[in-house]
Short mmCIF file of C-alpha atoms in Angstrom, two decimals:
data_model
loop_
_atom_site.label_atom_id
_atom_site.label_comp_id
_atom_site.label_asym_id
_atom_site.label_seq_id
_atom_site.Cartn_x
_atom_site.Cartn_y
_atom_site.Cartn_z
CA UNK A 1 20.16 58.71 219.20
CA UNK A 2 19.10 61.60 216.89
CA UNK A 3 17.34 60.78 213.69
CA UNK A 4 17.66 62.55 210.33
CA UNK A 5 13.82 62.38 210.29
CA UNK A 6 13.91 64.99 213.30
CA UNK A 7 16.12 67.71 211.47
CA UNK A 8 14.81 67.23 207.94
CA UNK A 9 11.14 68.21 207.80
CA UNK A 10 10.81 71.81 206.40
CA UNK A 11 14.68 72.15 205.92
CA UNK A 12 15.37 73.79 202.43
CA UNK A 13 18.24 71.24 201.87
CA UNK A 14 17.46 68.14 204.24
CA UNK A 15 13.78 68.12 203.81
CA UNK A 16 13.87 67.40 199.82
CA UNK A 17 16.66 64.85 200.33
CA UNK A 18 15.12 63.11 203.31
CA UNK A 19 11.47 62.90 201.76
CA UNK A 20 12.36 61.98 198.31
CA UNK A 21 15.85 60.12 198.12
CA UNK A 22 17.08 58.97 201.42
CA UNK A 23 16.57 55.34 201.99
CA UNK A 24 14.66 54.73 198.78
CA UNK A 25 16.01 51.67 196.62
CA UNK A 26 18.37 53.04 193.98
CA UNK A 27 19.71 50.94 190.72
CA UNK A 28 20.56 53.61 188.20
CA UNK A 29 24.45 53.50 187.65
CA UNK A 30 24.96 57.29 187.38
CA UNK A 31 22.83 58.10 190.43
CA UNK A 32 24.48 55.21 192.49
CA UNK A 33 28.11 56.83 191.35
CA UNK A 34 26.87 60.25 192.34
CA UNK A 35 25.71 59.07 195.70
CA UNK A 36 28.73 57.13 196.46
CA UNK A 37 30.86 60.31 195.61
CA UNK A 38 28.64 62.65 197.76
CA UNK A 39 29.25 60.19 200.66
CA UNK A 40 33.03 60.42 200.00
CA UNK A 41 33.02 64.20 199.89
CA UNK A 42 30.73 64.21 203.15
CA UNK A 43 33.65 62.37 204.97
CA UNK A 44 34.78 64.68 207.84
CA UNK A 45 32.01 67.44 206.82
CA UNK A 46 28.47 68.03 207.48
CA UNK A 47 26.03 66.66 205.12
CA UNK A 48 24.20 70.07 204.74
CA UNK A 49 27.69 71.35 203.08
CA UNK A 50 27.43 68.48 200.56
CA UNK A 51 23.67 69.10 199.98
CA UNK A 52 24.48 72.82 199.35
CA UNK A 53 27.37 71.91 196.96
CA UNK A 54 25.66 69.07 195.30
CA UNK A 55 24.49 71.23 192.11
CA UNK A 56 28.10 72.65 191.83
CA UNK A 57 29.52 69.12 192.30
CA UNK A 58 27.44 67.63 189.67
CA UNK A 59 28.28 70.39 187.14
CA UNK A 60 31.95 69.99 187.99
CA UNK A 61 32.03 65.97 187.68
CA UNK A 62 29.91 65.92 184.30
CA UNK A 63 26.74 64.97 185.98
CA UNK A 64 28.74 62.21 187.87
CA UNK A 65 28.93 60.26 184.52
CA UNK A 66 31.26 57.44 185.46
CA UNK A 67 32.73 57.23 181.84
CA UNK A 68 33.67 60.86 181.79
CA UNK A 69 35.01 61.08 185.21
CA UNK A 70 37.15 58.02 184.64
CA UNK A 71 38.76 59.72 181.84
CA UNK A 72 40.03 62.68 183.96
CA UNK A 73 43.75 63.64 184.21
CA UNK A 74 45.96 66.04 185.80
CA UNK A 75 44.09 69.09 183.95
CA UNK A 76 40.87 68.06 185.41
CA UNK A 77 42.36 67.45 188.80
CA UNK A 78 43.66 71.25 188.54
CA UNK A 79 40.40 72.59 187.26
CA UNK A 80 38.28 70.93 190.20
CA UNK A 81 41.04 72.16 192.79
CA UNK A 82 40.46 75.62 191.51
CA UNK A 83 36.63 75.30 191.50
CA UNK A 84 35.51 77.27 194.60
CA UNK A 85 31.86 75.91 194.19
CA UNK A 86 33.13 72.33 195.18
CA UNK A 87 34.56 70.49 198.07
CA UNK A 88 38.28 70.97 197.12
CA UNK A 89 40.07 68.16 198.84
CA UNK A 90 42.54 66.57 196.37
CA UNK A 91 42.31 62.97 198.31
CA UNK A 92 38.65 62.92 197.83
CA UNK A 93 38.67 64.37 194.13
CA UNK A 94 41.35 61.66 193.27
CA UNK A 95 39.42 58.94 194.93
CA UNK A 96 36.14 59.92 192.96
CA UNK A 97 38.14 59.72 189.79
CA UNK A 98 39.74 56.20 190.70
CA UNK A 99 36.44 54.91 191.67
CA UNK A 100 34.99 55.94 188.24
CA UNK A 101 37.67 53.78 186.82
CA UNK A 102 37.13 50.93 189.11
CA UNK A 103 33.45 51.11 188.41
CA UNK A 104 33.74 50.88 184.83
CA UNK A 105 35.99 47.65 185.27
CA UNK A 106 33.46 46.32 187.95
CA UNK A 107 30.48 47.00 185.45
CA UNK A 108 32.42 44.83 182.70
CA UNK A 109 32.26 42.18 185.15
CA UNK A 110 29.00 42.23 186.72
CA UNK A 111 26.99 44.53 184.26
CA UNK A 112 26.54 47.52 186.81
CA UNK A 113 27.20 48.64 190.20
CA UNK A 114 23.66 47.75 191.22
CA UNK A 115 24.29 44.36 190.00
CA UNK A 116 27.39 43.78 192.04
CA UNK A 117 25.74 45.13 195.21
CA UNK A 118 22.71 42.80 194.60
CA UNK A 119 25.17 39.95 193.86
CA UNK A 120 26.53 40.27 197.49
CA UNK A 121 23.48 40.83 199.26
CA UNK A 122 22.97 40.20 202.11
CA UNK A 123 26.03 40.97 204.23
CA UNK A 124 26.49 42.65 207.70
CA UNK A 125 27.80 46.06 207.84
CA UNK A 126 31.22 44.88 208.48
CA UNK A 127 31.09 42.59 205.55
CA UNK A 128 29.93 45.44 203.30
CA UNK A 129 32.81 47.53 204.48
CA UNK A 130 35.22 44.87 203.64
CA UNK A 131 34.05 44.23 200.13
CA UNK A 132 33.87 47.95 199.17
CA UNK A 133 37.36 48.33 200.72
CA UNK A 134 38.50 45.68 198.31
CA UNK A 135 37.04 47.24 195.07
CA UNK A 136 37.29 50.90 195.69
CA UNK A 137 39.10 53.64 197.57
CA UNK A 138 38.34 56.19 200.33
CA UNK A 139 35.85 53.69 201.73
CA UNK A 140 35.69 53.94 205.56
CA UNK A 141 32.76 52.40 207.64
CA UNK A 142 30.88 55.95 207.64
CA UNK A 143 31.38 56.38 203.80
CA UNK A 144 29.85 52.58 203.25
CA UNK A 145 27.58 52.53 205.82
CA UNK A 146 25.66 55.73 204.84
CA UNK A 147 25.95 55.00 201.08
CA UNK A 148 24.17 51.68 201.38
CA UNK A 149 21.69 53.11 204.08
CA UNK A 150 20.71 55.98 201.59
CA UNK A 151 20.21 53.42 198.76
CA UNK A 152 17.98 50.95 200.84
CA UNK A 153 20.57 48.17 201.52
CA UNK A 154 21.07 48.85 205.36
CA UNK A 155 18.19 49.66 207.59
CA UNK A 156 18.24 53.06 209.76
CA UNK A 157 17.43 55.74 207.02
CA UNK A 158 13.95 56.52 208.94
CA UNK A 159 12.10 55.61 212.08
CA UNK A 160 9.12 53.46 211.61
CA UNK A 161 6.88 56.44 212.51
CA UNK A 162 8.47 58.79 209.88
CA UNK A 163 5.96 59.04 207.01
CA UNK A 164 8.75 58.55 204.48
CA UNK A 165 9.37 55.16 206.02
CA UNK A 166 5.76 54.24 204.83
CA UNK A 167 6.44 55.27 201.44
CA UNK A 168 9.57 53.27 201.21
CA UNK A 169 8.15 49.91 202.74
CA UNK A 170 6.03 49.08 199.83
CA UNK A 171 9.26 49.51 197.59
CA UNK A 172 10.46 46.24 199.13
CA UNK A 173 14.12 47.65 200.00
CA UNK A 174 16.57 44.85 200.12
CA UNK A 175 17.06 45.08 204.22
CA UNK A 176 13.46 44.44 204.46
CA UNK A 177 13.59 41.25 202.39
CA UNK A 178 16.28 39.82 204.93
CA UNK A 179 15.04 41.47 207.85
CA UNK A 180 16.37 44.09 210.26
CA UNK A 181 17.13 41.35 212.80
CA UNK A 182 20.14 40.34 210.62
CA UNK A 183 21.81 43.54 210.62
CA UNK A 184 21.20 44.06 214.43
CA UNK A 185 23.84 41.19 214.77
CA UNK A 186 26.54 43.24 213.00
#
């Protein structure tokens, strides 16, 4: 098994993401939406492509503000499809827009995406996938699993001997509260 911890150190794109974001607990609505969108854009591509295009994606999608993205229409889709700085996949772009709309509805019900996720914790990985598929679109196992690992809800972002693991551990990510053994059964 290869670990992100092995390729990230010193890399200009992977390094900062690995050291400062990956696996850290995250609750900010806009940041959660961005992370979910980035995982959608990554499907079938390398994470390096997504990291390189991340600034352009953020600019093109109004900083991943869910309310702004939810209001996008056909003119916005055309604008995005013409933007060479982003990943121009119509299905992914439409999924991001639809998920912004669904996120706003979910937030009316639960208060925020973070609260919705916390309300369903703990689940096994298959349980999380089923839950996300019931509320959002373009939610395959890899998208859901990587999203939840990247925000501290599933273990596996870092090996125990990775220096970042030691920095995350005191932050009490949700998977540590339940115990990695729970997820090993999944």
